[in-house]
Amino acid sequence: MEELIADVTDDRAAWAIRLQAEREVRGWSKYEMARRLFMAAGISGGNIKSLNRQIRQWEQGIHFPRDWRTTYTVAFGMEEDELFGNVDRSGRRPTTLDPLPHGEEEDVERRELLESLAALGIGISPVGQALESIRSGIARTFESDERQQIAHWEETAVEHGYAYMAAPPERFVTDLAVDLVTLRLITKDIDRDSPVYKEWCRIGSVLAGLMGKTLSNLGQTREARHWWQTAQAASDSSTDVETRLWVRGERLIHGLYERRSPHLLIRHANDAMELGQGHTCAGLAHVSTGRAQALVLAGMNEAAERELSRCEQIFSDLPGQVTTETNSVFGWAVSRLAYTQTWVSACGGDIAKADTNARRALQIYPASDNRTPVQVKLMRALACTQAGDITAGISEAQAIYEVVPAEHRTTMVTDLARRVLSPISLEARRRSDVMAYEELLATSAQSSQKAIKS
């Protein structure tokens, strides 16, 4: 085998040459290699055609088989060090022992970023890479003012703010990932003392926050928390108070649907409110509404009502361009206020009040918003079960949830659907209509888990 590898003369990494050589000495085609990898991983019914393409890229040294490293060793019956040598799980040689030249480190990072996109099913063709290289060279010639790039990326973030409201999370996350990778490649050499550094931090924090929102919607709360931390750190580096509040407000609100402790969320909200003193903006309104929702979950109804009054005051002080924007996550229209009012009244079991607030909110949502109106209707159903009207609550929730397309059954939608059951006693859960509703939710959860794993 060593002689076979020694005879191979090309520029590929040693591990890539080894993967091809070990496969060929066993007489396995790439198709058979894919089949063996799935067997080693204990996966039945895997997409062999897709994995076959990845094997070709791994053997060419284009990407490193990070997630399949252990599976390869099982398939070949070898030790990891024997197969991959002194490279870590990312494909890098240990920098403490064998540092890479600066240019090579950049190539490794670029390759890793592109590999990450490939893992998401996002293919970047050689032609696309070549065109981007040419464009970058042209840009360096003509884009003398870096603020032109900043303006472009600000607009990109704004466009994502609109797309988030309408696009299914699975599709949105891939589009956002491409832009995050591009942003990293553009800004990786920015000097922290540069006058534009903070502006890039602001843009990066918004895009990272949108990724946190989307992963939370997909039920990937652990991964979402890492992105929230990145977004918050970047927003703090930007020193822009409005952005810092927006990230904190969004993180707080998603924490409600991730079933984080309401007491912990209240503490985070209090810290953010202190940060936002004297800064009336959409982010501050986000934090205030999140605080009101957390307070009612903690059983502090009177405090929640007082916080709602503060929300109303913040809303009245917001500029018109913010309160009239209903199609973007960066706006803060009256529908957001009505949403929070519906939440508080629903959790309190006030059916009449919840219905009034819900109707007000539903009149404002744009047709492009595929999820928030569903959430409001589910809150109305929650108000019924909270007040003891199980028949009406379950009937309404079932009618609403079963027609929601699978791609829009996000964490926020499904969590509210589950909350409808919370006030129902164990004895009442034996009712046929309640059992049928629970079965609907269970089936949906199983489908979502399969979609995430695939």
Short mmCIF file of C-alpha atoms in Angstrom, two decimals, residues 6-450:
data_model
loop_
_atom_site.label_atom_id
_atom_site.label_comp_id
_atom_site.label_asym_id
_atom_site.label_seq_id
_atom_site.Cartn_x
_atom_site.Cartn_y
_atom_site.Cartn_z
CA ALA A 6 4.36 6.68 -3.08
CA ASP A 7 3.82 6.21 -6.82
CA VAL A 8 1.02 8.78 -6.84
CA THR A 9 2.43 12.18 -7.78
CA ASP A 10 -0.05 15.02 -7.48
CA ASP A 11 -0.78 18.02 -5.28
CA ARG A 12 -3.49 16.43 -3.17
CA ALA A 13 -3.23 16.11 0.60
CA ALA A 14 -1.85 12.79 1.78
CA TRP A 15 -5.15 11.81 3.41
CA ALA A 16 -7.03 12.34 0.11
CA ILE A 17 -4.57 10.12 -1.75
CA ARG A 18 -4.87 7.53 1.02
CA LEU A 19 -8.68 7.47 0.80
CA GLN A 20 -8.56 6.76 -2.93
CA ALA A 21 -5.77 4.20 -2.61
CA GLU A 22 -7.45 2.27 0.23
CA ARG A 23 -10.70 2.17 -1.74
CA GLU A 24 -9.08 1.03 -4.98
CA VAL A 25 -6.87 -1.65 -3.38
CA ARG A 26 -10.09 -3.23 -2.08
CA GLY A 27 -11.60 -3.09 -5.57
CA TRP A 28 -14.47 -0.85 -4.45
CA SER A 29 -16.11 1.64 -6.78
CA LYS A 30 -17.15 5.01 -5.38
CA TYR A 31 -20.71 3.71 -5.37
CA GLU A 32 -19.62 0.70 -3.30
CA MET A 33 -17.61 2.99 -1.01
CA ALA A 34 -20.75 5.03 -0.37
CA ARG A 35 -22.69 1.86 0.42
CA ARG A 36 -19.98 0.70 2.83
CA LEU A 37 -19.89 4.06 4.59
CA PHE A 38 -23.64 3.98 5.15
CA MET A 39 -23.31 0.44 6.51
CA ALA A 40 -20.50 1.51 8.86
CA ALA A 41 -22.60 4.44 10.06
CA GLY A 42 -25.64 2.24 10.63
CA ILE A 43 -27.67 4.24 8.11
CA SER A 44 -30.25 2.44 5.97
CA GLY A 45 -31.77 4.05 2.92
CA GLY A 46 -29.12 6.79 2.63
CA ASN A 47 -28.72 8.82 -0.55
CA ILE A 48 -25.87 6.89 -2.18
CA LYS A 49 -25.78 9.16 -5.22
CA SER A 50 -25.25 12.24 -3.07
CA LEU A 51 -22.57 10.56 -0.92
CA ASN A 52 -20.89 9.31 -4.11
CA ARG A 53 -20.38 12.96 -5.16
CA GLN A 54 -18.90 13.78 -1.74
CA ILE A 55 -16.48 10.84 -1.98
CA ARG A 56 -15.22 12.24 -5.27
CA GLN A 57 -14.60 15.63 -3.60
CA TRP A 58 -12.91 14.03 -0.59
CA GLU A 59 -10.58 11.98 -2.76
CA GLN A 60 -9.72 15.08 -4.77
CA GLY A 61 -8.84 16.90 -1.55
CA ILE A 62 -11.49 19.57 -2.19
CA HIS A 63 -13.25 18.89 1.11
CA PHE A 64 -12.25 16.99 4.25
CA PRO A 65 -14.62 14.21 5.44
CA ARG A 66 -14.97 15.73 8.90
CA ASP A 67 -18.29 14.11 9.84
CA TRP A 68 -17.37 10.83 8.12
CA ARG A 69 -13.83 10.49 9.47
CA THR A 70 -14.65 7.82 12.06
CA THR A 71 -17.01 6.06 9.66
CA TYR A 72 -14.20 5.75 7.10
CA THR A 73 -11.95 4.08 9.66
CA VAL A 74 -14.70 1.59 10.52
CA ALA A 75 -15.33 0.82 6.83
CA PHE A 76 -11.62 0.27 6.16
CA GLY A 77 -10.91 -1.42 9.52
CA MET A 78 -8.08 1.01 10.25
CA GLU A 79 -7.00 3.39 12.99
CA GLU A 80 -7.69 7.11 12.44
CA ASP A 81 -4.04 8.10 12.72
CA GLU A 82 -3.11 5.41 10.20
CA LEU A 83 -5.67 6.67 7.69
CA PHE A 84 -5.53 10.43 8.20
CA GLY A 85 -2.09 11.01 9.68
CA ASN A 86 -1.48 14.11 11.80
CA VAL A 87 -4.49 16.15 10.77
CA ASP A 88 -7.23 17.16 13.20
CA ARG A 89 -10.96 16.64 12.62
CA SER A 90 -11.17 19.78 10.47
CA GLY A 91 -8.49 18.58 8.04
CA ARG A 92 -5.74 20.82 9.39
CA ARG A 93 -2.33 19.73 10.53
CA PRO A 94 -1.69 20.68 14.19
CA THR A 95 -0.58 24.30 14.14
CA THR A 96 1.49 23.89 17.31
CA LEU A 97 3.69 21.31 15.60
CA ASP A 98 3.56 22.23 11.95
CA PRO A 99 2.22 25.75 11.35
CA LEU A 100 0.89 26.49 7.88
CA PRO A 101 2.10 29.47 5.90
CA HIS A 102 -0.35 32.42 6.04
CA GLY A 103 -1.57 31.91 2.47
CA GLU A 104 -2.11 28.20 3.04
CA GLU A 105 -4.06 28.89 6.24
CA GLU A 106 -6.37 31.12 4.23
CA ASP A 107 -6.84 28.36 1.66
CA VAL A 108 -7.66 25.88 4.42
CA GLU A 109 -10.26 28.22 5.92
CA ARG A 110 -11.80 28.90 2.53
CA ARG A 111 -11.93 25.16 1.81
CA GLU A 112 -13.54 24.50 5.19
CA LEU A 113 -16.15 27.17 4.63
CA LEU A 114 -16.99 25.79 1.20
CA GLU A 115 -17.11 22.29 2.67
CA SER A 116 -19.57 23.51 5.28
CA LEU A 117 -21.80 24.87 2.53
CA ALA A 118 -21.56 21.55 0.70
CA ALA A 119 -22.71 19.78 3.89
CA LEU A 120 -25.83 21.97 3.75
CA GLY A 121 -26.40 20.85 0.17
CA ILE A 122 -25.17 24.13 -1.30
CA GLY A 123 -22.91 23.49 -4.27
CA ILE A 124 -20.41 26.12 -5.37
CA SER A 125 -19.32 25.19 -8.88
CA PRO A 126 -15.74 25.74 -10.14
CA VAL A 127 -17.17 28.22 -12.63
CA GLY A 128 -18.89 30.11 -9.81
CA GLN A 129 -15.67 30.19 -7.79
CA ALA A 130 -13.71 31.42 -10.81
CA LEU A 131 -16.23 34.17 -11.53
CA GLU A 132 -16.18 35.26 -7.88
CA SER A 133 -12.37 35.43 -7.99
CA ILE A 134 -12.54 37.63 -11.07
CA ARG A 135 -15.24 39.82 -9.52
CA SER A 136 -13.18 40.26 -6.36
CA GLY A 137 -10.23 41.44 -8.42
CA ILE A 138 -12.38 43.89 -10.35
CA ALA A 139 -13.93 45.13 -7.08
CA ARG A 140 -10.51 45.85 -5.61
CA THR A 141 -9.83 48.04 -8.62
CA PHE A 142 -13.04 50.02 -8.73
CA GLU A 143 -14.50 49.89 -5.21
CA SER A 144 -12.06 52.32 -3.69
CA ASP A 145 -14.45 53.26 -0.91
CA GLU A 146 -15.10 50.37 1.49
CA ARG A 147 -18.32 52.04 2.52
CA GLN A 148 -19.75 51.01 -0.85
CA GLN A 149 -19.36 47.39 0.26
CA ILE A 150 -20.86 48.18 3.65
CA ALA A 151 -23.89 49.80 2.00
CA HIS A 152 -24.28 46.71 -0.20
CA TRP A 153 -24.20 44.38 2.81
CA GLU A 154 -26.58 46.56 4.79
CA GLU A 155 -29.03 46.16 1.93
CA THR A 156 -28.38 42.40 1.90
CA ALA A 157 -29.27 42.22 5.61
CA VAL A 158 -32.46 44.20 4.97
CA GLU A 159 -33.45 41.80 2.17
CA HIS A 160 -32.95 38.84 4.51
CA GLY A 161 -35.21 40.60 7.00
CA TYR A 162 -38.02 40.47 4.44
CA ALA A 163 -37.25 36.92 3.26
CA TYR A 164 -37.33 35.55 6.80
CA MET A 165 -41.04 36.34 7.10
CA ALA A 166 -42.05 34.37 4.02
CA ALA A 167 -39.47 31.67 3.24
CA PRO A 168 -39.54 28.19 4.81
CA PRO A 169 -36.69 28.00 7.35
CA GLU A 170 -34.92 25.13 5.53
CA ARG A 171 -34.61 27.22 2.39
CA PHE A 172 -33.84 30.47 4.19
CA VAL A 173 -30.96 28.95 6.18
CA THR A 174 -29.08 27.96 3.01
CA ASP A 175 -29.36 31.40 1.43
CA LEU A 176 -28.23 33.01 4.67
CA ALA A 177 -25.31 30.58 5.06
CA VAL A 178 -23.91 31.55 1.67
CA ASP A 179 -23.93 35.23 2.59
CA LEU A 180 -22.36 34.54 5.99
CA VAL A 181 -19.50 32.65 4.34
CA THR A 182 -19.02 35.44 1.82
CA LEU A 183 -19.05 38.05 4.58
CA ARG A 184 -16.39 36.12 6.49
CA LEU A 185 -14.12 35.92 3.43
CA ILE A 186 -14.53 39.65 2.82
CA THR A 187 -13.90 40.77 6.40
CA LYS A 188 -11.37 38.24 7.74
CA ASP A 189 -8.47 40.70 7.42
CA ILE A 190 -10.29 43.80 8.68
CA ASP A 191 -8.19 45.67 11.26
CA ARG A 192 -10.05 46.07 14.57
CA ASP A 193 -8.76 49.63 14.69
CA SER A 194 -10.23 50.39 11.28
CA PRO A 195 -12.96 53.09 11.29
CA VAL A 196 -15.29 50.66 9.48
CA TYR A 197 -14.70 47.65 11.76
CA LYS A 198 -17.69 48.42 13.99
CA GLU A 199 -19.96 48.76 10.97
CA TRP A 200 -18.96 45.30 9.75
CA CYS A 201 -19.62 43.99 13.29
CA ARG A 202 -23.12 45.45 13.15
CA ILE A 203 -23.90 43.76 9.83
CA GLY A 204 -22.38 40.47 10.96
CA SER A 205 -24.37 40.51 14.20
CA VAL A 206 -27.65 40.98 12.34
CA LEU A 207 -26.94 38.10 9.93
CA ALA A 208 -25.80 35.87 12.80
CA GLY A 209 -28.97 36.82 14.72
CA LEU A 210 -31.10 35.83 11.73
CA MET A 211 -29.30 32.48 11.67
CA GLY A 212 -30.05 32.07 15.37
CA LYS A 213 -33.73 32.81 14.71
CA THR A 214 -33.88 30.34 11.85
CA LEU A 215 -32.13 27.49 13.67
CA SER A 216 -34.46 28.07 16.61
CA ASN A 217 -37.40 27.80 14.21
CA LEU A 218 -36.01 24.47 13.01
CA GLY A 219 -35.85 23.15 16.56
CA GLN A 220 -32.04 23.14 16.62
CA THR A 221 -31.85 25.06 19.86
CA ARG A 222 -28.32 24.03 20.84
CA GLU A 223 -26.91 25.29 17.55
CA ALA A 224 -29.10 28.38 17.75
CA ARG A 225 -27.64 29.33 21.13
CA HIS A 226 -24.12 29.35 19.67
CA TRP A 227 -25.28 31.69 16.91
CA TRP A 228 -27.07 33.92 19.42
CA GLN A 229 -23.84 34.18 21.40
CA THR A 230 -21.93 35.11 18.24
CA ALA A 231 -24.57 37.67 17.29
CA GLN A 232 -24.56 39.23 20.75
CA ALA A 233 -20.75 39.42 20.89
CA ALA A 234 -20.63 41.01 17.42
CA SER A 235 -23.35 43.49 18.32
CA ASP A 236 -21.46 44.46 21.48
CA SER A 237 -18.31 45.00 19.39
CA SER A 238 -20.31 47.26 17.09
CA THR A 239 -21.25 49.44 20.12
CA ASP A 240 -24.52 50.22 18.30
CA VAL A 241 -27.17 50.21 21.03
CA GLU A 242 -30.10 49.62 18.68
CA THR A 243 -28.43 46.53 17.21
CA ARG A 244 -27.46 45.26 20.65
CA LEU A 245 -31.08 45.58 21.79
CA TRP A 246 -32.45 43.96 18.62
CA VAL A 247 -30.25 40.88 19.09
CA ARG A 248 -31.10 40.61 22.78
CA GLY A 249 -34.82 41.09 22.12
CA GLU A 250 -34.92 38.43 19.41
CA ARG A 251 -32.93 36.01 21.56
CA LEU A 252 -35.29 36.62 24.46
CA ILE A 253 -38.43 36.02 22.42
CA HIS A 254 -37.14 32.79 20.87
CA GLY A 255 -36.16 31.63 24.36
CA LEU A 256 -39.87 31.66 25.26
CA TYR A 257 -40.63 29.05 22.59
CA GLU A 258 -37.53 27.02 23.41
CA ARG A 259 -39.03 26.59 26.93
CA ARG A 260 -36.14 28.31 28.68
CA SER A 261 -36.80 29.27 32.29
CA PRO A 262 -39.04 32.37 32.35
CA HIS A 263 -37.19 33.58 35.45
CA LEU A 264 -33.88 33.43 33.56
CA LEU A 265 -35.45 35.26 30.62
CA ILE A 266 -36.82 37.95 32.93
CA ARG A 267 -33.31 38.49 34.27
CA HIS A 268 -31.94 38.82 30.73
CA ALA A 269 -34.77 41.22 29.88
CA ASN A 270 -34.01 43.37 32.91
CA ASP A 271 -30.35 43.65 31.88
CA ALA A 272 -31.35 44.59 28.33
CA MET A 273 -33.88 47.18 29.55
CA GLU A 274 -31.12 48.79 31.59
CA LEU A 275 -28.90 48.86 28.50
CA GLY A 276 -31.73 50.45 26.51
CA GLN A 277 -32.43 53.37 28.83
CA GLY A 278 -32.87 56.47 26.68
CA HIS A 279 -32.88 54.51 23.40
CA THR A 280 -36.41 54.13 22.06
CA CYS A 281 -36.14 51.74 19.12
CA ALA A 282 -37.56 48.49 17.73
CA GLY A 283 -35.03 46.50 19.75
CA LEU A 284 -36.23 48.04 23.01
CA ALA A 285 -39.83 47.22 22.07
CA HIS A 286 -38.72 43.63 21.40
CA VAL A 287 -37.17 43.39 24.84
CA SER A 288 -40.22 44.87 26.55
CA THR A 289 -42.67 42.51 24.84
CA GLY A 290 -40.43 39.54 25.59
CA ARG A 291 -40.34 40.59 29.24
CA ALA A 292 -44.14 40.85 29.39
CA GLN A 293 -44.51 37.35 27.92
CA ALA A 294 -41.95 35.88 30.32
CA LEU A 295 -43.63 37.54 33.31
CA VAL A 296 -47.00 35.98 32.59
CA LEU A 297 -45.37 32.56 32.13
CA ALA A 298 -43.81 33.01 35.58
CA GLY A 299 -47.29 33.66 37.00
CA MET A 300 -46.63 37.37 37.55
CA ASN A 301 -49.76 38.58 35.79
CA GLU A 302 -49.96 42.05 37.32
CA ALA A 303 -46.31 42.74 36.45
CA ALA A 304 -47.01 41.52 32.90
CA GLU A 305 -49.89 43.98 32.57
CA ARG A 306 -47.64 46.81 33.76
CA GLU A 307 -45.02 45.79 31.23
CA LEU A 308 -47.69 45.85 28.52
CA SER A 309 -48.36 49.49 29.41
CA ARG A 310 -44.67 50.18 28.95
CA CYS A 311 -44.78 48.41 25.57
CA GLU A 312 -47.60 50.68 24.48
CA GLN A 313 -45.60 53.76 25.48
CA ILE A 314 -42.52 52.57 23.60
CA PHE A 315 -44.64 51.86 20.55
CA SER A 316 -46.15 55.34 20.60
CA ASP A 317 -42.64 56.84 20.66
CA LEU A 318 -41.31 54.82 17.71
CA PRO A 319 -40.81 56.61 14.37
CA GLY A 320 -43.37 56.05 11.62
CA GLN A 321 -41.01 54.16 9.30
CA VAL A 322 -40.65 51.51 12.02
CA THR A 323 -44.32 51.19 13.03
CA THR A 324 -45.60 50.96 9.45
CA GLU A 325 -43.20 48.16 8.43
CA THR A 326 -45.11 44.87 8.60
CA ASN A 327 -43.15 42.78 6.08
CA SER A 328 -39.75 42.69 7.80
CA VAL A 329 -38.34 41.40 11.07
CA PHE A 330 -36.75 44.82 11.52
CA GLY A 331 -40.07 46.66 11.67
CA TRP A 332 -42.28 46.97 14.74
CA ALA A 333 -45.87 47.48 13.71
CA VAL A 334 -48.91 47.54 15.99
CA SER A 335 -49.43 43.86 15.12
CA ARG A 336 -46.43 43.03 17.32
CA LEU A 337 -48.01 44.85 20.23
CA ALA A 338 -51.34 43.10 19.61
CA TYR A 339 -49.48 39.76 19.46
CA THR A 340 -48.04 40.30 22.93
CA GLN A 341 -51.39 41.45 24.28
CA THR A 342 -52.94 38.27 22.87
CA TRP A 343 -50.24 36.15 24.54
CA VAL A 344 -50.77 37.73 27.96
CA SER A 345 -54.57 37.51 27.82
CA ALA A 346 -54.47 33.94 26.45
CA CYS A 347 -52.15 32.72 29.22
CA GLY A 348 -54.52 34.36 31.68
CA GLY A 349 -57.53 32.54 30.20
CA ASP A 350 -59.34 35.75 29.20
CA ILE A 351 -61.11 34.50 26.07
CA ALA A 352 -62.87 37.76 25.17
CA LYS A 353 -59.74 39.85 25.52
CA ALA A 354 -57.58 37.33 23.66
CA ASP A 355 -60.10 37.20 20.83
CA THR A 356 -60.22 41.02 20.54
CA ASN A 357 -56.44 41.33 20.47
CA ALA A 358 -56.08 38.43 18.04
CA ARG A 359 -58.59 39.92 15.61
CA ARG A 360 -56.74 43.23 15.72
CA ALA A 361 -53.43 41.54 14.97
CA LEU A 362 -54.80 39.33 12.19
CA GLN A 363 -56.11 42.36 10.27
CA ILE A 364 -52.57 43.73 9.93
CA TYR A 365 -50.38 40.78 8.95
CA PRO A 366 -49.32 40.78 5.30
CA ALA A 367 -50.17 37.86 3.04
CA SER A 368 -46.46 37.01 2.80
CA ASP A 369 -46.30 36.14 6.52
CA ASN A 370 -46.89 32.40 6.59
CA ARG A 371 -46.43 31.74 10.30
CA THR A 372 -47.31 34.60 12.68
CA PRO A 373 -51.08 34.58 11.95
CA VAL A 374 -51.09 30.85 12.76
CA GLN A 375 -49.40 31.58 16.09
CA VAL A 376 -52.01 34.21 16.95
CA LYS A 377 -54.87 31.80 16.18
CA LEU A 378 -53.27 29.12 18.35
CA MET A 379 -53.06 31.61 21.22
CA ARG A 380 -56.78 32.14 20.87
CA ALA A 381 -57.24 28.37 21.21
CA LEU A 382 -54.96 28.43 24.28
CA ALA A 383 -57.21 31.04 25.89
CA CYS A 384 -60.10 28.58 25.58
CA THR A 385 -58.35 25.63 27.23
CA GLN A 386 -56.91 27.96 29.88
CA ALA A 387 -60.45 29.07 30.69
CA GLY A 388 -61.65 25.44 30.85
CA ASP A 389 -63.38 25.25 27.44
CA ILE A 390 -61.49 22.18 26.23
CA THR A 391 -63.85 21.35 23.37
CA ALA A 392 -63.56 24.77 21.72
CA GLY A 393 -59.81 25.05 22.32
CA ILE A 394 -58.87 21.62 20.96
CA SER A 395 -61.25 21.92 18.01
CA GLU A 396 -59.81 25.30 16.99
CA ALA A 397 -56.19 24.24 17.51
CA GLN A 398 -56.65 21.04 15.49
CA ALA A 399 -58.31 22.90 12.61
CA ILE A 400 -55.48 25.45 12.55
CA TYR A 401 -52.46 23.21 12.97
CA GLU A 402 -53.38 20.35 10.63
CA VAL A 403 -53.50 22.65 7.58
CA VAL A 404 -50.15 24.33 8.27
CA PRO A 405 -47.63 23.15 5.63
CA ALA A 406 -44.88 21.01 7.16
CA GLU A 407 -42.18 23.49 6.20
CA HIS A 408 -43.89 26.19 8.28
CA ARG A 409 -44.41 24.10 11.42
CA THR A 410 -41.58 25.90 13.14
CA THR A 411 -40.63 25.75 16.81
CA MET A 412 -42.71 28.86 17.51
CA VAL A 413 -45.79 27.42 15.80
CA THR A 414 -45.47 23.95 17.30
CA ASP A 415 -44.70 25.20 20.80
CA LEU A 416 -47.91 27.23 20.84
CA ALA A 417 -49.80 24.21 19.52
CA ARG A 418 -48.45 22.21 22.47
CA ARG A 419 -49.25 24.94 24.99
CA VAL A 420 -52.93 24.47 24.14
CA LEU A 421 -52.66 21.14 25.97
CA SER A 422 -50.91 22.52 29.07
CA PRO A 423 -54.02 23.53 31.08
CA ILE A 424 -55.78 20.19 30.40
CA SER A 425 -55.77 17.72 33.29
CA LEU A 426 -54.44 14.17 32.93
CA GLU A 427 -57.97 12.80 33.26
CA ALA A 428 -59.30 15.07 30.50
CA ARG A 429 -56.43 14.03 28.25
CA ARG A 430 -58.14 10.65 27.84
CA ARG A 431 -60.86 12.35 25.79
CA SER A 432 -60.88 11.19 22.18
CA ASP A 433 -60.58 14.69 20.73
CA VAL A 434 -57.61 15.51 22.97
CA MET A 435 -55.91 12.20 22.14
CA ALA A 436 -56.40 12.81 18.41
CA TYR A 437 -54.82 16.26 18.76
CA GLU A 438 -51.86 14.87 20.70
CA GLU A 439 -51.38 12.26 17.97
CA LEU A 440 -51.29 15.01 15.34
CA LEU A 441 -48.55 16.83 17.26
CA ALA A 442 -46.56 13.63 17.82
CA THR A 443 -46.69 12.71 14.13
CA SER A 444 -45.58 16.21 13.18
CA ALA A 445 -42.66 16.05 15.65
CA GLN A 446 -41.47 12.75 14.19
CA SER A 447 -41.59 14.13 10.66
CA SER A 448 -39.62 17.20 11.74
CA GLN A 449 -36.91 15.09 13.37
CA LYS A 450 -36.55 12.97 10.23
#
